[in-house]
Amino acid sequence: MMLSFYPGPSKVYPQVATYLQDAYESGILSVNHRSTEAMEMVKETYQLLHEKLEIPSDYSIAFVSSATECWEIIAQSLTQKQSLHAYNGAFGQKWAEYAEKLGIEVLHQPFDLNEECELDQDAEVICLTQNETSNGTQIRNSTLQHIRKQNTGLIALDATSSMAGVSFDWTLGDVWCASVQKCFGLPAGLGVMIYSPRALKRAEELNERNHYNSLLFIHENAAKFQTHYTPNVLNIYLLKRILEHIPMLSEVAKHLEERARMMTQFLTQETSWKVLAENALIQSDTVLAISGDLEMIKQIKANAKSHGITLGNGYGKWKDTTFRIANFPALTDNEFSILKHFIIHN
Ligand SMILES: *Cc1c(COP(=O)(O)O)cnc(C)c1O
């Protein structure tokens, strides 16, 4: 089996093999999603998310199909007219473009790769990519705190490739979105949306009920531990089991932060590779984007493949001039030693 450092889908936890079998044997895969068994499972999974990810008790959790769907929900149910999108990479930009296609008046605020995110203006909804998977940068709590203080709008964060890997100050955002194929170490096909009392109040004021995934329908169902459509029950089951298994987020986050620092030091001091974003303040803890020339990139990816290692391709504007390394919790320190050994002997 290939060892995958692709930043999502990435390596799934090895325990998933057993959990899949357990799921089948438990009978949960055949129950109706409005049955007590299914509701009990959803309830326990919400509780575990609150506990393990240290989410404030007044924040709600809902299951959706993906992070991309969250972008749509934010545009439909939380934005009356205008959203501001500050981005420095491909995912943030894509989000802005989808909001625009949905008829939202979008204020684009691109910022430089090595700059910290700063806003020129307030807006009804402020959309930020907490961890920009395309270029390995992140918006830290300290920056978010500043943005929160300076603005009154709802703050929506795409944390797809960092949730369950980075300790957020949850109160600095009103909507947090993720998918489970990144830091949760699970197969793709389930999204998690976490939202504040303030976001809920805003949804109630707007009272948008025109879509199957209108936030109010989602919330009304989630409050009963149900979902607004037949959900990916298998993935919810896997999520519950993995949450039972993993340590508290603060512990996981500390470990990943140290590992990211170690990898960055190794790459910049012991090899000729460079980290794409040189400003350490904005380097991601969970996705490393490494830059080099076209030929070198091509070669290292091909060599890695023949050694049983999958490196992540570059993305968007940096497609050919970077490769990416996921620093997700399911990957072990030993696997990072294998990667380092490969890179140094490549
Ligand atoms: C992976 C990713 C997405 C897309 O996730 P889906 O599960 O395909 O919706 C969105 N935003 C970011 C930042 C990502 O890393």
Short mmCIF file of N, CA, C and O and ligand atoms in Angstrom, two decimals, residues 7-9 65-71 90-92 94-95 129-134 158-162 177-182 188-191 287 315 324 328, ligand 1:
data_model
loop_
_atom_site.label_atom_id
_atom_site.label_comp_id
_atom_site.label_asym_id
_atom_site.label_seq_id
_atom_site.Cartn_x
_atom_site.Cartn_y
_atom_site.Cartn_z
N PRO A 7 -2.46 15.92 0.72
CA PRO A 7 -3.26 16.65 1.73
C PRO A 7 -4.77 16.50 1.53
O PRO A 7 -5.50 17.48 1.54
N GLY A 8 -5.23 15.33 1.37
CA GLY A 8 -6.65 15.03 1.38
C GLY A 8 -7.21 14.75 0.01
O GLY A 8 -7.06 15.59 -0.85
N PRO A 9 -7.86 13.58 -0.17
CA PRO A 9 -7.86 12.49 0.78
C PRO A 9 -6.45 12.03 1.09
O PRO A 9 -5.58 12.07 0.22
N SER A 65 -22.80 17.27 3.57
CA SER A 65 -22.11 16.31 2.72
C SER A 65 -20.65 16.65 2.47
O SER A 65 -19.84 15.78 2.21
N SER A 66 -20.30 17.93 2.56
CA SER A 66 -18.90 18.31 2.31
C SER A 66 -18.66 19.75 2.75
O SER A 66 -19.61 20.49 3.02
N ALA A 67 -17.40 20.14 2.75
CA ALA A 67 -17.07 21.54 3.05
C ALA A 67 -17.58 22.46 1.95
O ALA A 67 -18.03 23.57 2.21
N THR A 68 -17.52 21.97 0.73
CA THR A 68 -18.00 22.77 -0.40
C THR A 68 -19.49 23.11 -0.21
O THR A 68 -19.93 24.21 -0.52
N GLU A 69 -20.23 22.15 0.33
CA GLU A 69 -21.65 22.42 0.58
C GLU A 69 -21.80 23.53 1.63
O GLU A 69 -22.73 24.34 1.55
N CYS A 70 -20.88 23.58 2.59
CA CYS A 70 -20.93 24.65 3.60
C CYS A 70 -20.83 26.03 2.95
O CYS A 70 -21.51 26.96 3.36
N TRP A 71 -19.97 26.14 1.93
CA TRP A 71 -19.85 27.43 1.22
C TRP A 71 -21.23 27.85 0.72
O TRP A 71 -21.62 29.00 0.83
N ALA A 90 -6.12 29.20 -3.84
CA ALA A 90 -7.13 28.66 -4.74
C ALA A 90 -8.47 28.33 -4.06
O ALA A 90 -9.53 28.55 -4.65
N PHE A 91 -8.43 27.82 -2.82
CA PHE A 91 -9.70 27.44 -2.19
C PHE A 91 -10.51 28.68 -1.80
O PHE A 91 -11.71 28.74 -2.06
N GLY A 92 -9.84 29.66 -1.24
CA GLY A 92 -10.52 30.91 -0.89
C GLY A 92 -11.11 31.58 -2.11
O GLY A 92 -12.23 32.12 -2.06
N LYS A 94 -11.99 30.11 -4.97
CA LYS A 94 -13.10 29.30 -5.47
C LYS A 94 -14.38 29.59 -4.68
O LYS A 94 -15.46 29.69 -5.23
N TRP A 95 -14.22 29.69 -3.38
CA TRP A 95 -15.36 29.98 -2.49
C TRP A 95 -16.00 31.31 -2.91
O TRP A 95 -17.22 31.42 -3.08
N THR A 129 -10.38 31.59 4.67
CA THR A 129 -9.90 30.21 4.62
C THR A 129 -8.86 30.07 5.72
O THR A 129 -7.76 30.60 5.58
N GLN A 130 -9.24 29.44 6.82
CA GLN A 130 -8.33 29.37 7.96
C GLN A 130 -7.03 28.67 7.57
O GLN A 130 -5.96 29.10 7.94
N ASN A 131 -7.17 27.59 6.80
CA ASN A 131 -5.98 26.88 6.35
C ASN A 131 -6.07 26.73 4.83
O ASN A 131 -6.93 26.00 4.33
N GLU A 132 -5.22 27.45 4.12
CA GLU A 132 -5.29 27.44 2.65
C GLU A 132 -4.47 26.25 2.14
O GLU A 132 -3.23 26.31 2.05
N THR A 133 -5.17 25.18 1.84
CA THR A 133 -4.54 23.91 1.46
C THR A 133 -3.71 24.04 0.18
O THR A 133 -2.80 23.26 -0.04
N SER A 134 -4.04 25.00 -0.66
CA SER A 134 -3.33 25.11 -1.94
C SER A 134 -1.90 25.63 -1.80
O SER A 134 -1.06 25.34 -2.64
N ASP A 158 -13.38 28.49 6.48
CA ASP A 158 -13.15 27.18 5.88
C ASP A 158 -11.92 26.61 6.58
O ASP A 158 -10.81 27.10 6.42
N ALA A 159 -12.15 25.59 7.40
CA ALA A 159 -11.06 24.96 8.16
C ALA A 159 -10.95 23.50 7.75
O ALA A 159 -10.63 22.63 8.56
N THR A 160 -11.20 23.25 6.46
CA THR A 160 -11.28 21.87 5.98
C THR A 160 -10.02 21.06 6.25
O THR A 160 -10.10 19.91 6.65
N SER A 161 -8.86 21.68 6.04
CA SER A 161 -7.63 20.90 6.19
C SER A 161 -6.92 21.16 7.52
O SER A 161 -5.73 20.86 7.66
N SER A 162 -7.64 21.72 8.48
CA SER A 162 -7.02 21.97 9.79
C SER A 162 -7.90 21.53 10.96
O SER A 162 -7.37 21.24 12.04
N CYS A 177 -16.19 25.24 8.92
CA CYS A 177 -16.54 24.11 8.05
C CYS A 177 -15.35 23.19 7.83
O CYS A 177 -14.22 23.65 7.72
N ALA A 178 -15.65 21.92 7.68
CA ALA A 178 -14.60 20.96 7.34
C ALA A 178 -15.18 19.70 6.70
O ALA A 178 -16.40 19.47 6.75
N SER A 179 -14.32 18.92 6.10
CA SER A 179 -14.67 17.59 5.59
C SER A 179 -13.81 16.59 6.34
O SER A 179 -12.74 16.94 6.84
N VAL A 180 -14.23 15.34 6.37
CA VAL A 180 -13.51 14.38 7.23
C VAL A 180 -12.29 13.72 6.58
O VAL A 180 -11.57 12.98 7.25
N GLN A 181 -12.05 13.98 5.28
CA GLN A 181 -10.93 13.28 4.62
C GLN A 181 -9.58 13.97 4.83
O GLN A 181 -8.59 13.60 4.21
N LYS A 182 -9.54 14.99 5.69
CA LYS A 182 -8.26 15.67 5.92
C LYS A 182 -7.78 15.27 7.33
O LYS A 182 -7.38 14.14 7.52
N ALA A 188 -13.53 10.15 2.42
CA ALA A 188 -14.31 11.35 2.06
C ALA A 188 -15.81 11.06 2.03
O ALA A 188 -16.24 9.91 1.96
N GLY A 189 -16.60 12.12 2.10
CA GLY A 189 -18.04 11.98 1.93
C GLY A 189 -18.86 12.43 3.13
O GLY A 189 -20.04 12.08 3.26
N LEU A 190 -18.26 13.22 4.02
CA LEU A 190 -19.01 13.77 5.15
C LEU A 190 -18.41 15.14 5.48
O LEU A 190 -17.19 15.29 5.51
N GLY A 191 -19.28 16.10 5.69
CA GLY A 191 -18.82 17.44 6.09
C GLY A 191 -19.32 17.76 7.49
O GLY A 191 -20.35 17.23 7.94
N VAL A 287 -0.47 21.51 6.48
CA VAL A 287 -0.15 21.29 5.06
C VAL A 287 1.12 22.07 4.73
O VAL A 287 1.18 23.28 4.91
N TYR A 315 -1.01 22.87 -6.31
CA TYR A 315 -2.43 23.16 -6.55
C TYR A 315 -2.58 24.57 -7.10
O TYR A 315 -1.91 25.49 -6.65
N ARG A 324 3.25 19.10 -2.13
CA ARG A 324 2.70 19.34 -0.79
C ARG A 324 2.80 18.09 0.08
O ARG A 324 2.76 16.96 -0.41
N PHE A 328 -1.01 15.48 8.80
CA PHE A 328 -2.29 15.17 9.43
C PHE A 328 -2.08 14.18 10.58
O PHE A 328 -1.11 13.40 10.57
C1 LIG B 1 -10.34 19.90 0.65
C2 LIG B 1 -10.81 21.28 0.80
C3 LIG B 1 -12.10 21.68 0.40
C4 LIG B 1 -13.05 20.76 -0.30
O1 LIG B 1 -13.53 19.74 0.51
P1 LIG B 1 -14.74 18.85 -0.06
O2 LIG B 1 -14.87 17.74 0.91
O3 LIG B 1 -14.33 18.40 -1.43
O4 LIG B 1 -15.92 19.74 -0.12
C5 LIG B 1 -12.48 22.98 0.64
N1 LIG B 1 -11.67 23.86 1.23
C6 LIG B 1 -10.43 23.53 1.62
C7 LIG B 1 -9.57 24.54 2.28
C8 LIG B 1 -9.96 22.23 1.41
O5 LIG B 1 -8.73 21.89 1.81
#
